[in-house]
XYZ file of C-alpha atoms in Angstrom:
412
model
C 1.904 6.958 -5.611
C 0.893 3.869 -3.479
C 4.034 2.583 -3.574
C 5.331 6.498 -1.547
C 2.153 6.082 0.666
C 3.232 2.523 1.541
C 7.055 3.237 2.244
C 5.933 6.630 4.315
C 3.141 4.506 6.559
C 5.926 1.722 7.532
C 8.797 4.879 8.129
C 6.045 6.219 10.924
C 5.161 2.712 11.962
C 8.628 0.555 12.672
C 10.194 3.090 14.771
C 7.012 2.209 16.795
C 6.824 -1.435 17.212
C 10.823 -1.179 18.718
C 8.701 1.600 21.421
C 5.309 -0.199 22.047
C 4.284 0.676 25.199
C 1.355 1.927 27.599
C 0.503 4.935 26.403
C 0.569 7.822 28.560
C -3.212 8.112 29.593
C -3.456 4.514 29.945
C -3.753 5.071 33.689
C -6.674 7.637 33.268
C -8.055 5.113 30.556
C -8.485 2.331 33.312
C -9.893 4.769 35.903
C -12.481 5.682 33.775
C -13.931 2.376 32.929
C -14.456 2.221 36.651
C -15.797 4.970 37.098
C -18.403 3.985 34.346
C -19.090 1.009 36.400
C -22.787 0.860 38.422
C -23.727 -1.608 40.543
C -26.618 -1.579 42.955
C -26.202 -2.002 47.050
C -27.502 -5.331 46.405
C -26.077 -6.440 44.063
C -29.116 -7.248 41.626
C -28.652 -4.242 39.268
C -25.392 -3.259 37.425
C -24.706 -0.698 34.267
C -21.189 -0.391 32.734
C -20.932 2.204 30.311
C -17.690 1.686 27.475
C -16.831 3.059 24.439
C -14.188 3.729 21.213
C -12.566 6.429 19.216
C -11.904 4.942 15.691
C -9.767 6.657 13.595
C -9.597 5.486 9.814
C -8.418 6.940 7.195
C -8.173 5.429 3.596
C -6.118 6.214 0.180
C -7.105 4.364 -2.891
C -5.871 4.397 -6.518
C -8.673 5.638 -8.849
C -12.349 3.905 -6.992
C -11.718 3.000 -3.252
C -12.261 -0.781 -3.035
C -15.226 -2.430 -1.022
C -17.888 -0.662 0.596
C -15.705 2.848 1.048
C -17.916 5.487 -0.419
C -16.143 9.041 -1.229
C -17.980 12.551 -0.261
C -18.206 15.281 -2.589
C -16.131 17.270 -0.357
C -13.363 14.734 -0.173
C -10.490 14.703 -2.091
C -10.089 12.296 -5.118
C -7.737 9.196 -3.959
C -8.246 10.307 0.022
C -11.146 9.474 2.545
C -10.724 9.993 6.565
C -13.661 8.526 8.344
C -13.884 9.173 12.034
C -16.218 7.006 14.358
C -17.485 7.125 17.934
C -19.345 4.546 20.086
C -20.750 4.213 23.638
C -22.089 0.741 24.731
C -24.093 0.493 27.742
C -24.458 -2.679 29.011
C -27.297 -3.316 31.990
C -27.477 -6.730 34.052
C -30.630 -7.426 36.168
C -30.361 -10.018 38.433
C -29.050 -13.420 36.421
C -31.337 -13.164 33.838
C -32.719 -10.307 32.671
C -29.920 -8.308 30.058
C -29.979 -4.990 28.203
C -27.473 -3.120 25.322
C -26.857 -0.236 23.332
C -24.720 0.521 20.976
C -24.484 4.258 20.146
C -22.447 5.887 17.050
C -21.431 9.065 15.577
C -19.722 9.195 12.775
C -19.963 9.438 8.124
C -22.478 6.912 7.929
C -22.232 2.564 8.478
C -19.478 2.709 5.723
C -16.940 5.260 5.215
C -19.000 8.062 3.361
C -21.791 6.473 3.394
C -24.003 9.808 5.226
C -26.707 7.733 6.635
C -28.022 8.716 9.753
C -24.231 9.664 11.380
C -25.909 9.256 14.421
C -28.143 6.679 15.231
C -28.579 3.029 17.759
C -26.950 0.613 15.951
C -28.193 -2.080 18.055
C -30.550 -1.380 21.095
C -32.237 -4.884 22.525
C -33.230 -6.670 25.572
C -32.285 -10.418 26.501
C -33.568 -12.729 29.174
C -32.660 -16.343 30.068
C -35.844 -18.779 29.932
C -33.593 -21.543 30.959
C -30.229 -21.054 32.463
C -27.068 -22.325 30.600
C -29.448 -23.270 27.865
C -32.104 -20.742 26.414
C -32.154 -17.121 25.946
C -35.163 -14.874 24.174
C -33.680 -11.268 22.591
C -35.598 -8.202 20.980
C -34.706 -5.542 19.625
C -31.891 -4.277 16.444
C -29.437 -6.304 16.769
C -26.528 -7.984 14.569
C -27.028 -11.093 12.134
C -26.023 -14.326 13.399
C -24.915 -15.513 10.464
C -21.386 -16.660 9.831
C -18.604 -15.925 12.473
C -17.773 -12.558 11.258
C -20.354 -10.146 12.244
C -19.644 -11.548 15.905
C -16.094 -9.675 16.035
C -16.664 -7.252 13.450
C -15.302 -4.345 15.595
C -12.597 -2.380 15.615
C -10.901 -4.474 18.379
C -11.547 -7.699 17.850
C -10.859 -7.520 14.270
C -7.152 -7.750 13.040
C -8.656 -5.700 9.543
C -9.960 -2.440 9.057
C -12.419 -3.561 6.493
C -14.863 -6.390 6.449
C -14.380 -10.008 4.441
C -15.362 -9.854 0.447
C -18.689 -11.335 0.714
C -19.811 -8.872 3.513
C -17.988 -5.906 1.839
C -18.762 -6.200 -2.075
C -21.685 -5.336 -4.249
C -23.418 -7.530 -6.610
C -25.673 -6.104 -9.957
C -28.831 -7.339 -8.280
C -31.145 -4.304 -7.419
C -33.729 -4.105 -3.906
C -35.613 -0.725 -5.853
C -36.161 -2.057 -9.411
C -36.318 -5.247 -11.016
C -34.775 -5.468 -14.360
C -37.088 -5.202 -17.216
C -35.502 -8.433 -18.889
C -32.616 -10.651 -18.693
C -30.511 -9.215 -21.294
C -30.435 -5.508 -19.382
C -29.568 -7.685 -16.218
C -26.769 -8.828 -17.446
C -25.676 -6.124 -19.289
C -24.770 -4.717 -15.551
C -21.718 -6.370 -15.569
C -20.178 -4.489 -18.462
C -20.921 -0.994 -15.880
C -19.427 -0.130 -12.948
C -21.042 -1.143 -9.478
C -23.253 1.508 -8.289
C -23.300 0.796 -4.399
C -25.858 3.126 -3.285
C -28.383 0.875 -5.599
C -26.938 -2.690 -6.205
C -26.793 -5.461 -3.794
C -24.083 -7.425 -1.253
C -24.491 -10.804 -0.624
C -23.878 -9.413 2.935
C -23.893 -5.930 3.639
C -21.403 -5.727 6.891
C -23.082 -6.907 9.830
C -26.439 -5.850 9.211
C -28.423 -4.799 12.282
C -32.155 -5.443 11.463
C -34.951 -5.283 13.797
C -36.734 -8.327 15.397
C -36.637 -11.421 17.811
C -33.780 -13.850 18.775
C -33.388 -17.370 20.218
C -30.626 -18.948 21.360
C -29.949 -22.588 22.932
C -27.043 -24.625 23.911
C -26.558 -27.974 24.532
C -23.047 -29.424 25.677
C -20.672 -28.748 22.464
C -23.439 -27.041 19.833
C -25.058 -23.901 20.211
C -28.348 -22.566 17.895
C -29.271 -19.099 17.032
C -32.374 -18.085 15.128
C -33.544 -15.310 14.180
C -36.869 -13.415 12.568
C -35.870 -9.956 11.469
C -37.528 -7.268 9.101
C -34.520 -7.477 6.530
C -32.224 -9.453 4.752
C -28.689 -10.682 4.732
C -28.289 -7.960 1.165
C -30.469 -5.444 2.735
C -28.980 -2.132 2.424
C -28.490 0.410 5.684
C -31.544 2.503 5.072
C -33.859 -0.065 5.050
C -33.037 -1.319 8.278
C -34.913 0.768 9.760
C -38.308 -0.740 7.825
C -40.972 -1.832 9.950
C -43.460 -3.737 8.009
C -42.470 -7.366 8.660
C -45.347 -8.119 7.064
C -43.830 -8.145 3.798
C -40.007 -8.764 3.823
C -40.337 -11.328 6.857
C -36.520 -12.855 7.191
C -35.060 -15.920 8.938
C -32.058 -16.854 9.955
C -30.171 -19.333 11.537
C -26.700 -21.121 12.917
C -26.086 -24.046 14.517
C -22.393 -24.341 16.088
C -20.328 -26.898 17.112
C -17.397 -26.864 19.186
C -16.033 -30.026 19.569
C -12.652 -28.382 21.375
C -11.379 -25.355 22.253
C -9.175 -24.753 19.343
C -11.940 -25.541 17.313
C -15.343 -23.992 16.235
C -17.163 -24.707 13.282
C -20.952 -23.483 11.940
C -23.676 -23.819 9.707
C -25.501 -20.963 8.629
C -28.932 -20.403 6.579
C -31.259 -17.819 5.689
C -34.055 -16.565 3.331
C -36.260 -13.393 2.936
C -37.876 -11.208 0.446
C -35.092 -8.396 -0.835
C -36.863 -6.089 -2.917
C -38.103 -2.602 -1.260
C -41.510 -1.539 -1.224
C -41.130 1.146 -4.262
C -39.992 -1.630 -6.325
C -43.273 -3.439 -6.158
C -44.770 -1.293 -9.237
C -41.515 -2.876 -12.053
C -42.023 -6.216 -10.522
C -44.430 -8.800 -13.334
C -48.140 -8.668 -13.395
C -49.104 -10.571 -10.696
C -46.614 -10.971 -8.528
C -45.547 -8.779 -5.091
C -43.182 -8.491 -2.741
C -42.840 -11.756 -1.261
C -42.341 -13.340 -4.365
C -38.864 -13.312 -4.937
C -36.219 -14.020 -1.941
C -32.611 -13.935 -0.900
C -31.783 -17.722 0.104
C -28.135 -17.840 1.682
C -26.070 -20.809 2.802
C -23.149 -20.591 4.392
C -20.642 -22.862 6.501
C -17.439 -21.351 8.459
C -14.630 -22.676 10.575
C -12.470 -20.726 13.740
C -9.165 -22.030 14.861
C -7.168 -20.757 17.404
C -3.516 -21.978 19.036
C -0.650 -20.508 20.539
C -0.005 -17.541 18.426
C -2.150 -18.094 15.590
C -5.719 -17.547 14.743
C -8.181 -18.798 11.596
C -10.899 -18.194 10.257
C -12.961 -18.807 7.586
C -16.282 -19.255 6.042
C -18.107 -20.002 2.654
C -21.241 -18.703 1.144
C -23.687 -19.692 -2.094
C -26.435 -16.994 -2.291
C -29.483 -17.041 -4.656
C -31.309 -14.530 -5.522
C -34.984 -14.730 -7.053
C -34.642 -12.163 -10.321
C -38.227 -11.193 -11.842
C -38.024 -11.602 -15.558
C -34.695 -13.146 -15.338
C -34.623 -16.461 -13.015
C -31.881 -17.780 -10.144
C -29.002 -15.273 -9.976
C -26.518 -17.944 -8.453
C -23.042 -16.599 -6.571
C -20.248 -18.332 -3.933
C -18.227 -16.640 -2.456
C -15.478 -17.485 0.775
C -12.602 -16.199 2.570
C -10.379 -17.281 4.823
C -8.354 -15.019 7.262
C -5.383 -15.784 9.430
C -3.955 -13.891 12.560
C -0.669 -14.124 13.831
C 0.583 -12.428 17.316
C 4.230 -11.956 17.005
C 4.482 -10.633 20.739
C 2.515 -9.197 22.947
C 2.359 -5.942 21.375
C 2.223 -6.543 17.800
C 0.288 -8.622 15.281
C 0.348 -9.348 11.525
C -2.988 -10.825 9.528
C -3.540 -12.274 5.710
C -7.071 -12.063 4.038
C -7.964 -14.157 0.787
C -11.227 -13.976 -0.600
C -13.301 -14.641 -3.944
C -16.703 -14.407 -5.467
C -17.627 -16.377 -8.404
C -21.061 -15.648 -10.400
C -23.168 -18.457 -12.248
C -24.587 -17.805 -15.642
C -28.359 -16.455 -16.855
C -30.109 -17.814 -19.823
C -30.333 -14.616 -22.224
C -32.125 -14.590 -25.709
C -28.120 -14.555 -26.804
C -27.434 -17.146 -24.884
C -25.834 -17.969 -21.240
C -24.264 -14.486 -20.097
C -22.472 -14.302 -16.108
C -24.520 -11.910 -14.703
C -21.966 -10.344 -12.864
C -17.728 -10.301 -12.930
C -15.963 -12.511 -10.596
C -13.667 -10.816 -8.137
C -9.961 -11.635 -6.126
C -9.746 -9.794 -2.955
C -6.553 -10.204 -0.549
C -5.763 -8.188 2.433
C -2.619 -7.692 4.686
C -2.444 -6.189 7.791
C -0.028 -4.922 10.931
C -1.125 -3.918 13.912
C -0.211 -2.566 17.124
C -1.656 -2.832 20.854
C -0.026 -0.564 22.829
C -2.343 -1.702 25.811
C -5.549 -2.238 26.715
C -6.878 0.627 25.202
C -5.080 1.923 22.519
C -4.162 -0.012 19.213
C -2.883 0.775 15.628
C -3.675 -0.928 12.419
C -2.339 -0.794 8.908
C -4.009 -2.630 5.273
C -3.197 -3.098 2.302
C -5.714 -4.379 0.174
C -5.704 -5.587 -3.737
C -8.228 -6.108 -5.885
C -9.060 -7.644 -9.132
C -12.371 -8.259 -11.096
C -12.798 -10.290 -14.942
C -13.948 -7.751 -16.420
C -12.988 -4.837 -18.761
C -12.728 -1.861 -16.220
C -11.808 -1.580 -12.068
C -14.057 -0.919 -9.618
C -10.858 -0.146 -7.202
C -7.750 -2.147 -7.497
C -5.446 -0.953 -4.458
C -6.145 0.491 -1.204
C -4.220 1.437 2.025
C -5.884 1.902 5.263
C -4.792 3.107 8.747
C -7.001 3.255 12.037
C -6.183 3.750 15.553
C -8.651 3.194 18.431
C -8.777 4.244 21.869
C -11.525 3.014 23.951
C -12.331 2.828 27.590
């Protein structure tokens, strides 16, 4: 059956890449991001409204792959997840900065039914020190890594996000595991991702404050934020910062303009407030972090682009000890013309091992993930992408093997 879906999706896409073109409301399209355009008589105050339709739909053989989530009302091996955003963007003066990110749509994920409409990021920025300091509060996106920085629709040549941000571990935020043996028993299940863990989960938009500084060819971000790096969507809405404080931070360096590389770090209490009753006598909240490393890499030249980062995560396991993982990936774009692009996606995680009264056990199943992708920009507002994505875990069972995905975006 994948191999028909496969063959069908490339029949309705190559007669298009020989037609790429404007499409026909392309002209309307450009008017209206004009029209969305304020700026003030003097010049001190300006708005500019924008937005995107995203269009994805998803076909998987037996469990969709990745952070895709199916709906009782959907149809076994099928999932169509429709999106909108608005973006307002407000400029006072030279230093004073405003956004919002508005979206409608089935939830974060695909499926996942989690406040479908909601401000995914909503803060205000203003420049301390021109050229070389900036202060930010508000919800906004993680700085770690270089993904979550052109995680959307356009800027990404994938429909789905890179393993580490996209794949859940056996490590619970609601309950802690009542001894090491039952912990690692989890990898013998399949992954329940309403419950268990990412290293990453997407591009996380928790609530907080911001710095960020440059200095000729480096650049820092940090960040204090009410949630972690693993921190499911829910929670990110949890206001007691009190007791899962987070920090984060990158340092970048960009010694030339092909090349960009970073260094990323971050550590903060993961468990949930209702898991505070199964934690050990004694202990609370605080007591047991996420700590995340992570280094990454962007190239860029002539036709080709690269990317890559990798990550070792720890988390602090009551009753159990260091759950140790690494994980990478490393992504390459390729623009064959102006119209049409082609991108590769290889990624692993690999799991350490937990002392058990048996003996060592992996606490979880290392996983292959690869991706390939076409797309097509028919202009500056409407584009088409296609991915296929495989899948493999060591272990007995599948928690998705193959999936094909197809979005198109228009936004103004």
């Amino acid at each position: 059956m994948m191999r028909y879906l496969i063959i069908c999706l490339a029949a309705i896409l190559l007669p298009l890449c020989s037609v790429a073109q404007p499409t026909p409301w392309n002209a309307a399209l450009n008017q209206a991001s004009r029209d969305l355009n304020f700026i003030s008589e003097d010049g001190e105050f300006e708005v500019q409204l924008s937005g995107s339709v995203d269009m994805r739909t998803y076909y998987f053989a037996q469990r969709p792959v990745g952070f895709v989530f199916t709906r009782p009302d959907a149809s076994s091996n099928t999932q169509y997840s429709p999106r909108l955003t608005l973006n307002l963007d407000a400029f006072y003066g030279e230093r004073l900065y405003g956004f919002v990110k508005f979206r409608w749509d089935d939830g974060v994920d695909p499926g996942y039914m989690n406040n479908s409409v909601r401000l995914d990021e909503i803060f205000l920025r203003g420049t301390v020190i021109m050229n070389k300091l900036d202060l930010q509060v508000g919800r906004f996106a993680t700085v770690f890594g270089n993904w979550a920085g052109r995680h959307g629709a356009w800027e990404s040549p994938f429909i789905t996000a890179p393993l580490p941000y996209d794949q859940a571990t056996s490590v619970t935020d609601n309950a802690a595991p009542p001894n090491a043996t039952a912990f690692a028993n989890r990898a013998n299940v399949p992954i329940n991702k309403h419950t268990w863990a990412p290293v990453i989960w997407g591009s996380v938009y928790t609530e907080g404050v911001a710095a960020f500084g440059s200095y000729e060819d480096f650049t820092l971000a940090l960040t204090g934020t009410n949630r972690p790096l693993s921190s499911r969507p829910p929670t990110w809405d949890d206001r007691d910062f009190d007791t899962t404080p987070t920090f984060t931070g990158r340092l970048g360096w960009t010694p030339h303009a092909k090349w960009g590389f970073g260094v990323s770090g971050m550590i903060g209490p993961y468990f949930i407030n209702s898991a505070a009753s199964t934690l050990p006598a004694g202990s609370n909240i605080n007591d047991f972090n996420q700590i995340t490393i992570g280094g990454d890499l962007s190239f860029a030249h002539g036709p080709w682009q690269v990317w890559a980062e990798f990550i070792y995560n720890r988390f602090e396991v009551p009753n159990v000890g260091n759950a140790d993982s690494y994980s990478y990936y490393i992504e390459g774009k390729y623009k064959i013309s102006t119209n049409f692009f082609t991108a590769l996606r290889w990624g692993q995680q690999f799991y350490n091992k937990v002392d058990t009264p048996a003996g060592p056990a992996e606490w979880d199943s290392d996983v292959l993930r690869t991706d390939a992708a076409f797309g097509i920009r028919f202009d500056q507002h409407t584009q088409l992408k296609l991915q296929y994505t495989y899948q493999h875990q060591d272990a007995s069972f599948q928690d998705g093997t193959q999936q094909v995905a197809a979005e198109a975006t228009i936004r103004f």
